[in-house]
Coordinates of C-alpha atoms (C1' of nucleotides) in Angstrom, one line a residue:
Chain A
M259 CA -14.4 11.4 14.8
T260 CA -11.3 12.9 16.4
A261 CA -11.2 10.6 19.5
Q262 CA -10.9 12.4 22.8
P263 CA -7.9 11.6 25.0
V264 CA -8.7 8.0 25.8
P265 CA -7.9 7.0 29.4
A266 CA -4.8 5.0 28.4
G267 CA -6.5 1.7 27.6
R268 CA -3.3 -0.2 28.3
N269 CA -2.9 -3.4 26.5
A270 CA -6.0 -5.2 27.5
G271 CA -4.8 -8.3 25.7
A272 CA -6.2 -7.2 22.4
A273 CA -3.6 -8.1 19.9
T274 CA -2.9 -5.1 17.7
V275 CA -6.1 -3.2 18.1
L276 CA -4.2 -0.2 19.4
T277 CA -2.5 0.6 16.2
T278 CA -5.5 -0.4 14.0
H279 CA -7.6 2.1 15.8
I280 CA -5.2 4.9 15.5
I281 CA -4.4 4.3 11.9
D282 CA -8.1 4.2 11.1
A283 CA -8.9 7.3 13.0
L284 CA -6.1 9.4 11.3
G285 CA -6.6 7.8 7.9
Q286 CA -10.3 8.6 8.0
D287 CA -9.6 12.2 9.1
I288 CA -7.1 12.7 6.3
T289 CA -9.1 11.2 3.6
D290 CA -12.2 13.1 4.8
G291 CA -10.3 16.3 4.5
V292 CA -10.6 17.1 8.2
L293 CA -6.9 17.1 8.2
A294 CA -6.1 18.9 5.0
E295 CA -3.0 19.0 2.9
G296 CA -0.2 20.7 4.8
A297 CA -1.8 20.1 8.2
R298 CA 0.8 19.2 10.8
L299 CA 0.8 16.5 13.4
T300 CA 3.4 15.7 16.0
I301 CA 4.2 12.4 17.6
E302 CA 3.9 14.1 21.0
G303 CA 0.4 15.4 20.2
L304 CA -0.8 12.0 19.0
Q305 CA 0.6 10.4 22.1
Q306 CA -1.6 12.7 24.1
R307 CA -4.6 12.4 21.9
F308 CA -4.7 8.6 21.9
G309 CA -3.1 8.0 25.2
V310 CA -0.4 5.6 23.9
S311 CA 3.3 5.5 23.8
R312 CA 5.6 7.0 21.3
T313 CA 6.5 3.6 19.8
V314 CA 2.9 2.9 19.0
V315 CA 2.5 6.3 17.4
R316 CA 5.6 5.7 15.3
D317 CA 4.4 2.4 14.2
C318 CA 1.2 3.9 13.0
M319 CA 3.0 6.8 11.3
R320 CA 5.1 4.4 9.4
V321 CA 2.0 2.8 8.0
L322 CA 0.4 6.1 7.1
E323 CA 3.7 7.2 5.6
S324 CA 3.8 4.1 3.5
M325 CA 0.4 5.0 2.0
H326 CA 1.8 8.5 1.4
L327 CA -0.9 10.1 3.5
I328 CA 1.8 11.9 5.6
V329 CA 5.4 12.7 5.3
P330 CA 7.6 13.2 8.3
K331 CA 9.6 16.4 8.2
R332 CA 12.2 17.4 10.7
R333 CA 11.3 20.4 12.7
L334 CA 7.8 20.4 11.2
G335 CA 6.2 17.2 12.3
L336 CA 4.2 14.9 10.2
V337 CA 2.8 16.8 7.3
V338 CA -0.4 15.7 5.7
Q339 CA 0.0 15.1 1.9
A340 CA -2.2 16.1 -1.0
P341 CA -4.7 13.5 -2.3
A342 CA -2.6 13.3 -5.5
S343 CA 0.2 11.5 -3.7
W344 CA -2.0 9.0 -1.8
N345 CA -1.8 5.4 -2.5
V346 CA -5.3 5.2 -3.9
Y347 CA -5.2 1.5 -4.6
D348 CA -4.6 0.7 -0.9
A349 CA -7.7 -1.1 0.4
R350 CA -7.8 1.0 3.5
V351 CA -7.6 4.2 1.6
I352 CA -10.5 3.1 -0.6
R353 CA -12.5 2.0 2.5
W354 CA -11.9 5.4 4.2
R355 CA -13.0 7.3 1.1
L356 CA -16.1 5.2 0.8
N357 CA -16.9 6.0 4.4
G358 CA -16.6 9.7 4.1
P359 CA -17.6 12.7 2.1
G360 CA -15.5 11.4 -0.8
R361 CA -17.9 8.4 -1.2
A362 CA -19.5 9.5 -4.4
G363 CA -16.2 10.4 -6.1
Q364 CA -14.6 7.1 -5.0
F365 CA -17.6 5.2 -6.4
R366 CA -17.3 7.0 -9.7
S367 CA -13.6 6.3 -9.9
L368 CA -14.1 2.7 -9.1
T369 CA -16.8 2.3 -11.7
H370 CA -14.6 3.8 -14.4
L371 CA -11.9 1.4 -13.3
R372 CA -14.3 -1.5 -13.6
R373 CA -15.3 -0.3 -17.0
A374 CA -11.6 -0.2 -18.0
V375 CA -10.4 -3.4 -16.4
E376 CA -13.2 -5.9 -16.6
P377 CA -13.6 -6.1 -20.4
V378 CA -9.9 -6.7 -20.8
A379 CA -10.0 -9.2 -18.0
A380 CA -12.8 -11.0 -19.8
A381 CA -10.8 -11.1 -23.0
L382 CA -7.8 -12.5 -21.2
A383 CA -10.0 -15.0 -19.5
A384 CA -11.2 -16.3 -22.8
E385 CA -7.6 -17.1 -23.6
H386 CA -6.3 -18.3 -20.3
A387 CA -9.1 -19.8 -18.2
S388 CA -8.8 -23.4 -17.1
S389 CA -11.5 -25.8 -18.2
D390 CA -12.9 -25.8 -14.6
Q391 CA -13.1 -22.1 -14.7
R392 CA -14.9 -22.1 -18.0
L393 CA -17.5 -24.6 -16.8
R394 CA -18.0 -22.8 -13.5
L395 CA -18.6 -19.6 -15.4
L396 CA -21.3 -21.1 -17.5
D397 CA -22.9 -22.4 -14.3
L398 CA -22.8 -19.0 -12.7
G399 CA -24.4 -17.4 -15.7
R400 CA -27.3 -19.8 -15.5
D401 CA -27.6 -19.2 -11.7
L402 CA -27.7 -15.5 -12.3
R403 CA -30.6 -15.9 -14.7
R404 CA -32.6 -18.1 -12.3
L405 CA -32.0 -15.8 -9.3
G406 CA -32.6 -12.7 -11.4
E407 CA -35.9 -13.9 -12.6
N408 CA -36.9 -14.9 -9.0
G409 CA -36.0 -11.4 -7.8
D410 CA -33.8 -12.6 -5.0
L411 CA -31.4 -9.6 -4.9
E412 CA -29.1 -10.8 -2.1
E413 CA -28.5 -14.2 -3.6
F414 CA -28.1 -12.5 -7.0
L415 CA -25.5 -10.2 -5.6
A416 CA -23.5 -13.0 -4.1
V417 CA -23.4 -14.9 -7.3
D418 CA -22.7 -11.8 -9.3
I419 CA -19.7 -11.1 -7.2
E420 CA -18.5 -14.7 -7.7
F421 CA -19.0 -14.3 -11.5
H422 CA -17.0 -11.1 -11.7
T423 CA -14.3 -12.4 -9.4
L424 CA -13.9 -15.6 -11.3
I425 CA -13.3 -13.6 -14.5
L426 CA -10.6 -11.5 -12.9
E427 CA -9.0 -14.7 -11.5
S428 CA -9.2 -16.4 -14.9
S429 CA -7.5 -13.5 -16.6
G430 CA -4.3 -14.7 -15.0
N431 CA -3.3 -11.1 -14.3
E432 CA -2.6 -10.6 -10.7
M433 CA -3.1 -6.8 -10.9
F434 CA -6.6 -7.4 -12.2
L435 CA -7.3 -10.0 -9.5
A436 CA -6.1 -7.6 -6.8
L437 CA -9.1 -5.4 -7.7
Q438 CA -11.5 -8.2 -6.7
G439 CA -12.2 -6.8 -3.3
V440 CA -13.1 -3.3 -4.4
I441 CA -15.2 -4.5 -7.3
A442 CA -17.2 -6.7 -4.9
E443 CA -17.5 -3.6 -2.7
V444 CA -18.9 -1.6 -5.7
L445 CA -21.4 -4.3 -6.6
S446 CA -22.7 -4.6 -3.0
G447 CA -22.8 -0.9 -2.7
R448 CA -24.9 -0.7 -5.8
T449 CA -27.6 -3.2 -4.6
H450 CA -27.6 -2.0 -1.1
Q451 CA -28.2 1.5 -2.1
G452 CA -31.1 0.8 -4.3
L453 CA -29.3 1.6 -7.5
M454 CA -30.4 -1.7 -8.8
P455 CA -33.8 -2.3 -10.4
H456 CA -35.8 -4.8 -8.4
H457 CA -35.4 -7.4 -11.1
P458 CA -32.2 -7.3 -13.0
K459 CA -32.9 -6.3 -16.5
E460 CA -33.3 -9.0 -19.1
H461 CA -30.5 -7.4 -21.1
A462 CA -28.1 -7.7 -18.2
L463 CA -29.0 -11.4 -17.7
R464 CA -28.6 -12.2 -21.3
T465 CA -25.3 -10.4 -21.5
H466 CA -23.9 -12.2 -18.4
E467 CA -24.7 -15.5 -20.2
Q468 CA -23.1 -14.3 -23.4
V469 CA -20.0 -13.3 -21.6
A470 CA -19.8 -16.7 -19.9
E471 CA -20.4 -18.4 -23.2
A472 CA -17.7 -16.3 -25.0
I473 CA -15.1 -16.9 -22.4
S474 CA -15.8 -20.6 -22.1
S475 CA -15.7 -21.1 -25.8
G476 CA -12.5 -19.0 -26.1
H477 CA -13.7 -15.9 -28.0
P478 CA -11.7 -13.0 -26.5
T479 CA -13.3 -10.3 -28.6
A480 CA -16.8 -11.4 -27.9
A481 CA -16.0 -11.6 -24.2
E482 CA -14.6 -8.1 -24.2
T483 CA -17.4 -6.4 -26.0
G484 CA -20.0 -8.4 -24.0
M485 CA -18.4 -7.3 -20.7
A486 CA -18.2 -3.7 -22.1
S487 CA -21.8 -3.6 -22.8
L488 CA -22.6 -5.0 -19.4
L489 CA -20.7 -2.1 -17.9
A490 CA -22.2 0.5 -20.2
E491 CA -25.5 0.1 -18.3
V492 CA -23.8 0.7 -15.0
R493 CA -22.1 3.7 -16.4
S494 CA -25.3 5.3 -17.5
A495 CA -26.7 4.8 -14.0
I496 CA -24.0 6.8 -12.3
E497 CA -23.6 9.8 -14.6
Chain B
M191 CA 21.8 -9.9 -1.9
T192 CA 21.0 -11.1 1.7
A193 CA 23.1 -8.6 3.5
Q194 CA 25.6 -10.0 5.9
P195 CA 25.5 -8.9 9.5
V196 CA 26.6 -5.3 8.9
P197 CA 29.1 -4.1 11.5
A198 CA 26.4 -2.1 13.3
G199 CA 26.5 0.9 11.0
R200 CA 25.0 3.1 13.8
N201 CA 23.2 6.1 12.8
A202 CA 25.7 7.6 10.4
G203 CA 23.6 10.7 10.1
A204 CA 21.6 9.5 7.1
A205 CA 18.0 10.5 7.6
T206 CA 15.9 7.4 7.1
V207 CA 18.3 5.4 5.1
L208 CA 18.3 2.7 7.7
T209 CA 14.7 1.6 7.3
T210 CA 14.7 2.2 3.6
H211 CA 17.6 -0.2 3.1
I212 CA 16.0 -2.9 5.2
I213 CA 12.6 -2.6 3.6
D214 CA 14.2 -2.7 0.2
A215 CA 16.3 -5.7 1.0
L216 CA 13.5 -7.7 2.4
G217 CA 10.9 -6.6 -0.1
Q218 CA 13.2 -7.6 -2.9
D219 CA 13.9 -11.0 -1.4
I220 CA 10.2 -11.7 -0.9
T221 CA 9.1 -10.5 -4.3
D222 CA 12.0 -12.4 -5.9
G223 CA 10.8 -15.6 -4.2
V224 CA 14.1 -15.9 -2.2
L225 CA 11.8 -15.8 0.8
A226 CA 8.9 -17.9 -0.3
E227 CA 5.4 -18.1 1.0
G228 CA 5.4 -19.4 4.5
A229 CA 9.0 -18.5 5.2
R230 CA 9.5 -17.2 8.7
L231 CA 11.5 -14.3 10.0
T232 CA 12.0 -13.1 13.5
I233 CA 12.7 -9.7 14.8
E234 CA 15.6 -11.0 16.6
G235 CA 17.1 -12.6 13.5
L236 CA 16.6 -9.4 11.5
Q237 CA 18.3 -7.4 14.3
Q238 CA 21.3 -9.6 13.9
R239 CA 21.3 -9.7 10.1
F240 CA 21.1 -5.9 9.7
G241 CA 22.8 -4.9 12.9
V242 CA 20.1 -2.5 14.0
S243 CA 17.9 -2.2 17.0
R244 CA 14.6 -3.8 17.5
T245 CA 12.6 -0.6 17.0
V246 CA 14.0 -0.1 13.5
V247 CA 13.2 -3.6 12.6
R248 CA 9.7 -3.2 13.9
D249 CA 9.2 0.0 11.9
C250 CA 10.2 -1.8 8.8
M251 CA 8.0 -4.8 9.5
R252 CA 5.0 -2.5 9.8
V253 CA 5.6 -1.2 6.4
L254 CA 6.1 -4.7 4.9
E255 CA 3.0 -5.8 6.8
S256 CA 1.0 -2.9 5.4
M257 CA 1.9 -4.1 1.9
H258 CA 0.7 -7.6 3.0
L259 CA 4.1 -9.1 2.2
I260 CA 4.3 -10.5 5.7
V261 CA 2.0 -11.1 8.6
P262 CA 3.1 -11.3 12.2
K263 CA 2.0 -14.4 14.0
R264 CA 2.5 -15.1 17.7
R265 CA 5.0 -17.8 18.4
L266 CA 5.9 -18.1 14.7
G267 CA 7.4 -14.9 13.8
L268 CA 6.8 -12.9 10.7
V269 CA 5.3 -15.1 8.0
V270 CA 5.9 -14.4 4.4
Q271 CA 2.6 -14.2 2.5
A272 CA 1.7 -15.6 -0.9
P273 CA 1.9 -13.2 -3.9
A274 CA -1.9 -13.3 -4.1
S275 CA -2.2 -11.1 -1.0
W276 CA 0.5 -8.6 -2.0
N277 CA -0.4 -5.0 -2.5
V278 CA 0.5 -5.2 -6.2
Y279 CA -0.3 -1.6 -6.9
D280 CA 2.2 -0.3 -4.4
A281 CA 5.0 1.5 -6.3
R282 CA 7.7 -0.3 -4.3
V283 CA 6.2 -3.7 -5.0
I284 CA 6.1 -2.9 -8.7
R285 CA 9.7 -1.7 -8.6
W286 CA 10.9 -4.8 -6.8
R287 CA 9.2 -7.1 -9.2
L288 CA 10.6 -5.1 -12.2
N289 CA 14.1 -5.6 -10.6
G290 CA 13.9 -9.3 -10.1
P291 CA 13.0 -12.5 -11.9
G292 CA 9.3 -11.4 -12.0
R293 CA 10.2 -8.7 -14.4
A294 CA 8.7 -10.2 -17.5
G295 CA 5.4 -11.1 -15.8
Q296 CA 5.2 -7.6 -14.2
F297 CA 5.7 -6.0 -17.6
R298 CA 3.0 -8.1 -19.1
S299 CA 0.6 -7.3 -16.3
L300 CA 1.3 -3.6 -16.6
T301 CA 0.9 -3.7 -20.3
H302 CA -2.6 -5.3 -19.9
L303 CA -3.4 -2.7 -17.4
R304 CA -2.4 0.0 -19.8
R305 CA -4.5 -1.6 -22.4
A306 CA -7.5 -1.5 -20.0
V307 CA -7.1 1.9 -18.5
E308 CA -5.7 4.2 -21.2
P309 CA -8.6 3.9 -23.7
V310 CA -11.1 4.7 -20.9
A311 CA -8.9 7.5 -19.7
A312 CA -8.8 8.9 -23.2
A313 CA -12.6 8.8 -23.4
L314 CA -13.0 10.6 -20.0
A315 CA -10.4 13.1 -21.1
A316 CA -12.5 14.0 -24.1
E317 CA -15.3 14.8 -21.8
H318 CA -13.4 16.5 -18.9
A319 CA -10.2 18.0 -20.1
S320 CA -9.6 21.7 -19.6
S321 CA -9.0 23.8 -22.7
D322 CA -5.4 24.2 -21.7
Q323 CA -5.0 20.5 -21.6
R324 CA -6.7 20.1 -25.0
L325 CA -4.3 22.5 -26.6
R326 CA -1.3 21.0 -25.0
L327 CA -2.3 17.6 -26.2
L328 CA -2.4 18.8 -29.8
D329 CA 1.0 20.3 -29.3
L330 CA 2.4 17.1 -28.0
G331 CA 0.9 15.1 -30.8
R332 CA 2.7 17.4 -33.3
D333 CA 5.9 17.2 -31.3
L334 CA 5.8 13.4 -31.4
R335 CA 5.5 13.3 -35.2
R336 CA 8.5 15.7 -35.5
L337 CA 10.6 13.7 -33.1
G338 CA 9.5 10.4 -34.5
E339 CA 10.5 11.4 -38.0
N340 CA 13.8 12.6 -36.8
G341 CA 14.4 9.3 -35.1
D342 CA 15.3 10.9 -31.8
L343 CA 14.3 8.1 -29.5
E344 CA 15.1 9.7 -26.1
E345 CA 13.3 12.9 -26.8
F346 CA 10.5 11.0 -28.3
L347 CA 10.2 8.9 -25.1
A348 CA 10.1 12.0 -22.9
V349 CA 7.3 13.6 -24.9
D350 CA 5.4 10.3 -25.2
I351 CA 5.4 10.0 -21.4
E352 CA 4.1 13.5 -21.1
F353 CA 1.4 12.7 -23.7
H354 CA 0.1 9.7 -21.9
T355 CA 0.4 11.3 -18.5
L356 CA -1.5 14.3 -19.6
I357 CA -4.3 12.1 -20.8
L358 CA -4.5 10.3 -17.5
E359 CA -4.5 13.6 -15.7
S360 CA -7.2 15.0 -18.0
S361 CA -9.4 12.0 -17.3
G362 CA -10.1 13.5 -13.9
N363 CA -9.9 10.1 -12.3
E364 CA -7.3 10.0 -9.6
M365 CA -7.1 6.2 -9.8
F366 CA -6.0 6.5 -13.4
L367 CA -3.6 9.3 -12.7
A368 CA -2.0 7.2 -9.9
L369 CA -0.8 4.8 -12.6
Q370 CA 1.2 7.5 -14.3
G371 CA 4.5 6.4 -12.7
V372 CA 4.3 2.8 -13.7
I373 CA 3.1 3.7 -17.2
A374 CA 6.1 5.9 -17.6
E375 CA 8.2 3.0 -16.4
V376 CA 6.7 0.7 -19.0
L377 CA 7.3 3.2 -21.7
S378 CA 10.9 3.8 -20.8
G379 CA 11.4 0.1 -20.3
R380 CA 10.2 -0.5 -23.8
T381 CA 12.5 1.9 -25.5
H382 CA 15.5 1.1 -23.4
Q383 CA 15.2 -2.6 -24.1
G384 CA 15.1 -2.2 -27.8
L385 CA 11.5 -3.2 -28.0
M386 CA 10.8 -0.2 -30.1
P387 CA 11.5 0.2 -33.8
H388 CA 14.2 2.7 -34.5
H389 CA 11.7 5.0 -36.0
P390 CA 8.3 4.9 -34.5
K391 CA 5.9 3.5 -37.1
E392 CA 3.9 5.9 -39.2
H393 CA 0.7 4.3 -37.9
A394 CA 1.6 5.0 -34.3
L395 CA 2.4 8.7 -35.1
R396 CA -0.8 9.1 -36.9
T397 CA -2.8 7.5 -34.1
H398 CA -1.3 9.7 -31.5
E399 CA -2.4 12.7 -33.5
Q400 CA -5.8 11.3 -33.9
V401 CA -6.2 10.6 -30.2
A402 CA -5.1 14.2 -29.4
E403 CA -7.5 15.5 -32.0
A404 CA -10.4 13.4 -30.7
I405 CA -9.8 14.4 -27.1
S406 CA -9.4 18.1 -27.9
S407 CA -12.5 18.2 -30.0
G408 CA -14.5 16.3 -27.4
H409 CA -15.2 12.9 -29.1
P410 CA -14.9 10.3 -26.4
T411 CA -15.6 7.3 -28.6
A412 CA -13.0 8.2 -31.2
A413 CA -10.5 8.9 -28.4
E414 CA -11.2 5.5 -26.9
T415 CA -10.9 3.5 -30.1
G416 CA -7.9 5.5 -31.1
M417 CA -6.1 4.8 -27.9
A418 CA -7.1 1.2 -28.1
S419 CA -5.6 0.8 -31.5
L420 CA -2.4 2.5 -30.3
L421 CA -2.1 -0.1 -27.5
A422 CA -3.0 -3.0 -29.8
E423 CA 0.4 -2.6 -31.5
V424 CA 2.1 -2.8 -28.1
R425 CA 0.2 -5.8 -27.2
S426 CA 1.2 -7.7 -30.3
A427 CA 4.8 -6.9 -29.5
I428 CA 4.7 -8.6 -26.1
E429 CA 2.8 -11.8 -26.8
Chain C
dC1235 C1' -0.6 -46.0 30.1
dT1236 C1' -3.2 -42.0 28.9
dC1237 C1' -5.3 -37.7 29.8
dG1238 C1' -5.2 -33.2 31.5
dC1239 C1' -3.2 -29.5 34.0
dC1240 C1' 0.5 -26.4 35.0
dC1241 C1' 4.5 -24.1 34.1
dA1242 C1' 8.4 -22.4 31.5
dA1243 C1' 10.3 -20.7 27.2
dA1244 C1' 9.8 -18.0 23.1
dG1245 C1' 8.4 -14.2 20.9
dG1246 C1' 5.4 -10.3 19.6
dT1247 C1' 3.3 -5.9 21.8
dG1248 C1' 3.7 -1.8 24.4
dT1249 C1' 6.2 1.6 27.7
dT1250 C1' 9.8 4.5 29.2
dA1251 C1' 14.0 7.0 29.1
dC1252 C1' 17.7 8.7 26.8
dC1253 C1' 20.8 10.2 23.1
dT1254 C1' 21.6 12.0 18.2
dT1255 C1' 20.6 14.6 14.1
dT1256 C1' 18.6 18.2 11.6
dG1257 C1' 16.9 22.5 10.5
dC1258 C1' 14.6 26.8 12.0
dT1259 C1' 14.9 31.1 14.7
dG1260 C1' 16.5 34.7 16.9
dT1261 C1' 20.0 37.4 19.0
dG1262 C1' 24.4 39.5 19.5
dC1263 C1' 28.7 40.9 17.7
dA1264 C1' 31.5 42.7 14.0
Chain D
dT643 C1' 23.4 45.7 8.0
dG644 C1' 24.7 41.1 7.9
dC645 C1' 26.5 36.9 9.3
dA646 C1' 27.4 33.4 12.8
dC647 C1' 26.5 30.8 16.5
dA648 C1' 23.5 29.3 20.4
dG649 C1' 19.3 27.4 21.5
dC650 C1' 15.4 24.7 20.7
dA651 C1' 11.9 21.7 18.7
dA652 C1' 10.8 17.6 16.7
dA653 C1' 11.9 13.4 14.3
dG654 C1' 15.3 9.3 14.2
dG655 C1' 17.4 5.8 16.7
dT656 C1' 18.8 2.8 20.9
dA657 C1' 18.2 0.1 25.0
dA658 C1' 16.1 -2.2 28.7
dC659 C1' 11.9 -3.8 30.5
dA660 C1' 7.2 -5.5 31.6
dC661 C1' 3.3 -7.9 29.7
dC662 C1' 0.4 -11.2 27.1
dT663 C1' -0.2 -15.2 24.1
dT664 C1' 1.2 -19.5 22.3
dT665 C1' 3.2 -23.7 22.6
dG666 C1' 5.1 -27.7 24.2
dG667 C1' 6.9 -30.6 27.7
dG668 C1' 6.7 -32.7 32.2
dC669 C1' 4.3 -34.5 36.0
dG670 C1' 0.6 -36.3 38.6
dA671 C1' -4.1 -38.5 38.8
dG672 C1' -7.2 -41.8 37.1

DNA sequence: CTCGCCCAAAGGTGTTACCTTTGCTGTGCA
DNA sequence: TGCACAGCAAAGGTAACACCTTTGGGCGAG
């Protein structure tokens, strides 16, 4: 991307579109590796490049700094950090990586994360879910079967996302729930890139139902192993 | 806490201690619930409270905003957000929660996260670890037994942290490795709060060795189940 | 009496100019 | 040769200001 010196857009009324644009542009460049570890930026330079004032640049730098993408150093400027120090759970970092050359790697990492988290979430859900949640889960399991057999991929995706989200929510663990967004992202990515069979496999449909059943009837171990076997299929697809 | 209007400390030379202090104070207040969802702050008010200029306050607000602890609203000020939107993987948020009344809950969440991630990390490590890493892991397993039998808790802790860190690192998944810090935190928290037996149990020592053995000899499944059983003990201790 | 328009106040956003602090670099003097 | 100090570059911090949006109240028309 590397925006050319924009003709000083001024504040055209757009609320905070200025900073968003700059943060996105630089974040994308860094996560793409266009700006590699050790690369140096200066506030002055960025002012030029984006045609904004120093304050705006500093605001943006604070955000990037808080994701550990850059570190300000006196006399050196803003030094780009190694990927190892990035805040890789920040939604924006994940989005940037999914947009760039790191896409495949990010997908793989997220899939492993799903494989780790979702079975445990299912087990916890079996212990902590409310009765509303349990009922809803059974409903969703049935809906999935219906939609899966009809071959309606988009609808199936929407319900699948709700299914997995509800389990994370029912786990009662806020750190699991916080992954909802990226898991939804992974699921959509999978169907929209044709990594899904045209009809979800019978095994997957049955397992969804079994997981819903295990959670709603309060069997943590069955829920955990069911979810694990659901994810095992996914895993074999990406490796 | 709630710092009284400091007598305008001015820039006493300290590098970026200004913003850090403000961010910490507010972040702690929000995560503690002292500032609850919907509470409103104003830049003006914060300027008064901390005796700093507007720019500094705004810098801080950007950081807090990027963690989704607050959202700026025209005419309303800075509105404190519900815990559900917080960036709960941000190291600072975790630290604040561990410092405040949310401590127990944060510990529980992190322990579940460990239970989810570490077995999968161990399995991946069995596939991807370098030969150096495999050897080192065997060493650490042996060291743990020696230190455990001697009852040297501090030394044991240090090596235990290195053991778990090395596995996360060997998994090759940067999202797993990113959890290294908080996992170390949980481990130290456990020993320093007397949640550990004076001598680590024989079973734990043996399991550490088995995990090291499984990873180093490239047996993902054994590594995964071994790590899971290691964490099962921990789990029973907190529930 | 009610509805709608207009204006003022409040407050966040963005700009500019200026000063301070820090650390590197190079040059001159001992 | 080596050390010290001057100079400079770049981030950190402050202050004053102009602008836009939101909101709410007042005032006039119907």
